[in-house]
mmCIF file with all atom_site columns, C-alpha atoms in Angstrom:
data_model
loop_
_atom_site.group_PDB
_atom_site.id
_atom_site.type_symbol
_atom_site.label_atom_id
_atom_site.label_alt_id
_atom_site.label_comp_id
_atom_site.label_asym_id
_atom_site.label_entity_id
_atom_site.label_seq_id
_atom_site.pdbx_PDB_ins_code
_atom_site.Cartn_x
_atom_site.Cartn_y
_atom_site.Cartn_z
_atom_site.occupancy
_atom_site.B_iso_or_equiv
_atom_site.pdbx_formal_charge
_atom_site.auth_seq_id
_atom_site.auth_comp_id
_atom_site.auth_asym_id
_atom_site.auth_atom_id
_atom_site.pdbx_PDB_model_num
ATOM 1  C CA . MET J 1 1  ? 151.495 150.516 105.495 1.00 67.00 ? 1  MET J CA 1
ATOM 2  C CA . SER J 1 2  ? 155.106 150.564 103.851 1.00 76.00 ? 2  SER J CA 1
ATOM 3  C CA . PRO J 1 3  ? 157.666 152.724 105.586 1.00 81.00 ? 3  PRO J CA 1
ATOM 4  C CA . THR J 1 4  ? 159.056 155.903 103.802 1.00 90.00 ? 4  THR J CA 1
ATOM 5  C CA . VAL J 1 5  ? 162.598 155.147 102.839 1.00 92.00 ? 5  VAL J CA 1
ATOM 6  C CA . GLU J 1 6  ? 165.011 157.736 101.556 1.00 95.00 ? 6  GLU J CA 1
ATOM 7  C CA . TYR J 1 7  ? 168.575 157.216 100.443 1.00 96.00 ? 7  TYR J CA 1
ATOM 8  C CA . CYS J 1 8  ? 171.475 159.276 99.192  1.00 95.00 ? 8  CYS J CA 1
ATOM 9  C CA . LEU J 1 9  ? 172.813 158.526 95.768  1.00 93.00 ? 9  LEU J CA 1
ATOM 10 C CA . SER J 1 10 ? 176.493 158.665 96.674  1.00 92.00 ? 10 SER J CA 1
ATOM 11 C CA . ASN J 1 11 ? 175.968 156.118 99.617  1.00 95.00 ? 11 ASN J CA 1
ATOM 12 C CA . VAL J 1 12 ? 174.212 153.239 97.566  1.00 93.00 ? 12 VAL J CA 1
ATOM 13 C CA . GLU J 1 13 ? 175.726 151.072 94.830  1.00 90.00 ? 13 GLU J CA 1
ATOM 14 C CA . GLU J 1 14 ? 173.607 150.665 91.658  1.00 90.00 ? 14 GLU J CA 1
ATOM 15 C CA . ASP J 1 15 ? 172.489 147.093 92.309  1.00 88.00 ? 15 ASP J CA 1
ATOM 16 C CA . VAL J 1 16 ? 171.094 148.135 95.613  1.00 89.00 ? 16 VAL J CA 1
ATOM 17 C CA . ARG J 1 17 ? 169.495 151.250 93.964  1.00 91.00 ? 17 ARG J CA 1
ATOM 18 C CA . CYS J 1 18 ? 167.511 148.883 91.879  1.00 91.00 ? 18 CYS J CA 1
ATOM 19 C CA . ARG J 1 19 ? 166.074 147.006 94.908  1.00 88.00 ? 19 ARG J CA 1
ATOM 20 C CA . LEU J 1 20 ? 165.295 150.316 96.706  1.00 91.00 ? 20 LEU J CA 1
ATOM 21 C CA . ARG J 1 21 ? 163.493 151.555 93.708  1.00 90.00 ? 21 ARG J CA 1
ATOM 22 C CA . GLU J 1 22 ? 161.406 148.397 93.563  1.00 89.00 ? 22 GLU J CA 1
ATOM 23 C CA . VAL J 1 23 ? 160.203 149.128 97.121  1.00 85.00 ? 23 VAL J CA 1
ATOM 24 C CA . GLY J 1 24 ? 159.364 152.743 96.337  1.00 90.00 ? 24 GLY J CA 1
ATOM 25 C CA . ALA J 1 25 ? 162.245 154.358 98.199  1.00 93.00 ? 25 ALA J CA 1
ATOM 26 C CA . ASP J 1 26 ? 162.929 158.051 97.377  1.00 95.00 ? 26 ASP J CA 1
ATOM 27 C CA . GLU J 1 27 ? 166.262 158.864 95.791  1.00 95.00 ? 27 GLU J CA 1
ATOM 28 C CA . HIS J 1 28 ? 168.033 162.045 96.706  1.00 96.00 ? 28 HIS J CA 1
ATOM 29 C CA . PRO J 1 29 ? 171.388 163.582 95.421  1.00 95.00 ? 29 PRO J CA 1
ATOM 30 C CA . CYS J 1 30 ? 172.142 164.454 99.086  1.00 95.00 ? 30 CYS J CA 1
ATOM 31 C CA . LEU J 1 31 ? 170.349 163.985 102.487 1.00 96.00 ? 31 LEU J CA 1
ATOM 32 C CA . GLU J 1 32 ? 172.824 166.274 104.259 1.00 94.00 ? 32 GLU J CA 1
ATOM 33 C CA . HIS J 1 33 ? 174.234 163.440 106.458 1.00 95.00 ? 33 HIS J CA 1
ATOM 34 C CA . CYS J 1 34 ? 177.695 163.588 104.844 1.00 94.00 ? 34 CYS J CA 1
ATOM 35 C CA . GLY J 1 35 ? 179.752 162.441 107.774 1.00 94.00 ? 35 GLY J CA 1
ATOM 36 C CA . ILE J 1 36 ? 177.875 159.201 108.128 1.00 94.00 ? 36 ILE J CA 1
ATOM 37 C CA . CYS J 1 37 ? 177.540 158.987 104.323 1.00 94.00 ? 37 CYS J CA 1
ATOM 38 C CA . TYR J 1 38 ? 181.183 158.712 103.823 1.00 93.00 ? 38 TYR J CA 1
ATOM 39 C CA . ALA J 1 39 ? 181.673 156.237 106.810 1.00 95.00 ? 39 ALA J CA 1
ATOM 40 C CA . ARG J 1 40 ? 179.089 153.575 106.268 1.00 95.00 ? 40 ARG J CA 1
ATOM 41 C CA . PRO J 1 41 ? 175.753 152.623 104.629 1.00 96.00 ? 41 PRO J CA 1
ATOM 42 C CA . PHE J 1 42 ? 172.566 154.371 105.980 1.00 96.00 ? 42 PHE J CA 1
ATOM 43 C CA . LEU J 1 43 ? 168.938 154.827 105.089 1.00 95.00 ? 43 LEU J CA 1
ATOM 44 C CA . VAL J 1 44 ? 166.438 157.310 106.445 1.00 95.00 ? 44 VAL J CA 1
ATOM 45 C CA . VAL J 1 45 ? 163.351 155.388 107.362 1.00 91.00 ? 45 VAL J CA 1
ATOM 46 C CA . ASP J 1 46 ? 160.191 157.258 108.481 1.00 91.00 ? 46 ASP J CA 1
ATOM 47 C CA . GLY J 1 47 ? 162.469 160.364 109.152 1.00 93.00 ? 47 GLY J CA 1
ATOM 48 C CA . THR J 1 48 ? 164.835 158.336 111.290 1.00 93.00 ? 48 THR J CA 1
ATOM 49 C CA . LEU J 1 49 ? 168.396 157.820 110.216 1.00 95.00 ? 49 LEU J CA 1
ATOM 50 C CA . ARG J 1 50 ? 169.368 154.162 110.416 1.00 94.00 ? 50 ARG J CA 1
ATOM 51 C CA . ASP J 1 51 ? 173.050 152.928 109.808 1.00 94.00 ? 51 ASP J CA 1
ATOM 52 C CA . GLY J 1 52 ? 174.426 149.426 109.545 1.00 92.00 ? 52 GLY J CA 1
ATOM 53 C CA . ASP J 1 53 ? 176.756 147.058 107.800 1.00 92.00 ? 53 ASP J CA 1
ATOM 54 C CA . ASP J 1 54 ? 174.873 147.159 104.423 1.00 91.00 ? 54 ASP J CA 1
ATOM 55 C CA . HIS J 1 55 ? 171.723 148.561 102.860 1.00 90.00 ? 55 HIS J CA 1
ATOM 56 C CA . GLU J 1 56 ? 170.001 145.111 102.480 1.00 86.00 ? 56 GLU J CA 1
ATOM 57 C CA . GLU J 1 57 ? 170.224 144.547 106.297 1.00 88.00 ? 57 GLU J CA 1
ATOM 58 C CA . LEU J 1 58 ? 168.697 148.032 106.915 1.00 89.00 ? 58 LEU J CA 1
ATOM 59 C CA . LEU J 1 59 ? 165.869 147.580 104.362 1.00 82.00 ? 59 LEU J CA 1
ATOM 60 C CA . ASP J 1 60 ? 165.076 144.128 105.704 1.00 81.00 ? 60 ASP J CA 1
ATOM 61 C CA . GLY J 1 61 ? 165.022 145.521 109.235 1.00 80.00 ? 61 GLY J CA 1
ATOM 62 C CA . SER J 1 62 ? 162.592 148.348 108.278 1.00 73.00 ? 62 SER J CA 1
ATOM 63 C CA . ARG J 1 63 ? 160.384 145.871 106.565 1.00 66.00 ? 63 ARG J CA 1
ATOM 64 C CA . ARG J 1 64 ? 160.327 143.483 109.698 1.00 68.00 ? 64 ARG J CA 1
ATOM 65 C CA . GLU J 1 65 ? 159.424 146.575 111.934 1.00 67.00 ? 65 GLU J CA 1
ATOM 66 C CA . THR J 1 66 ? 156.526 147.399 109.682 1.00 60.00 ? 66 THR J CA 1
ATOM 67 C CA . GLU J 1 67 ? 155.192 143.868 109.665 1.00 66.00 ? 67 GLU J CA 1
ATOM 68 C CA . ASP J 1 68 ? 155.355 143.744 113.425 1.00 66.00 ? 68 ASP J CA 1
ATOM 69 C CA . ARG J 1 69 ? 153.246 146.715 113.904 1.00 61.00 ? 69 ARG J CA 1
#
C-alpha cells in the first residue's frame, strides 16, 4: 500500500510537483505548517510531518519505508 503524501503548493517547485502528482500525492494551498514551510522542504506522509534537504529525498524515504513494511 502506498503512503498518503500531502504537500503545500508554496513549498514545492513545479518540477517536483510533477513527480509528486505522478505518485498520487495530494496538493494543498496550505497545510498550516508555515514556520517550517518557509524554512525548508517538507511533506506530510501518512499524517506525519517530515522535513529534509529536498523533496526527492523525502519522497524516496517514504517509499523505502513502505517497501520495508
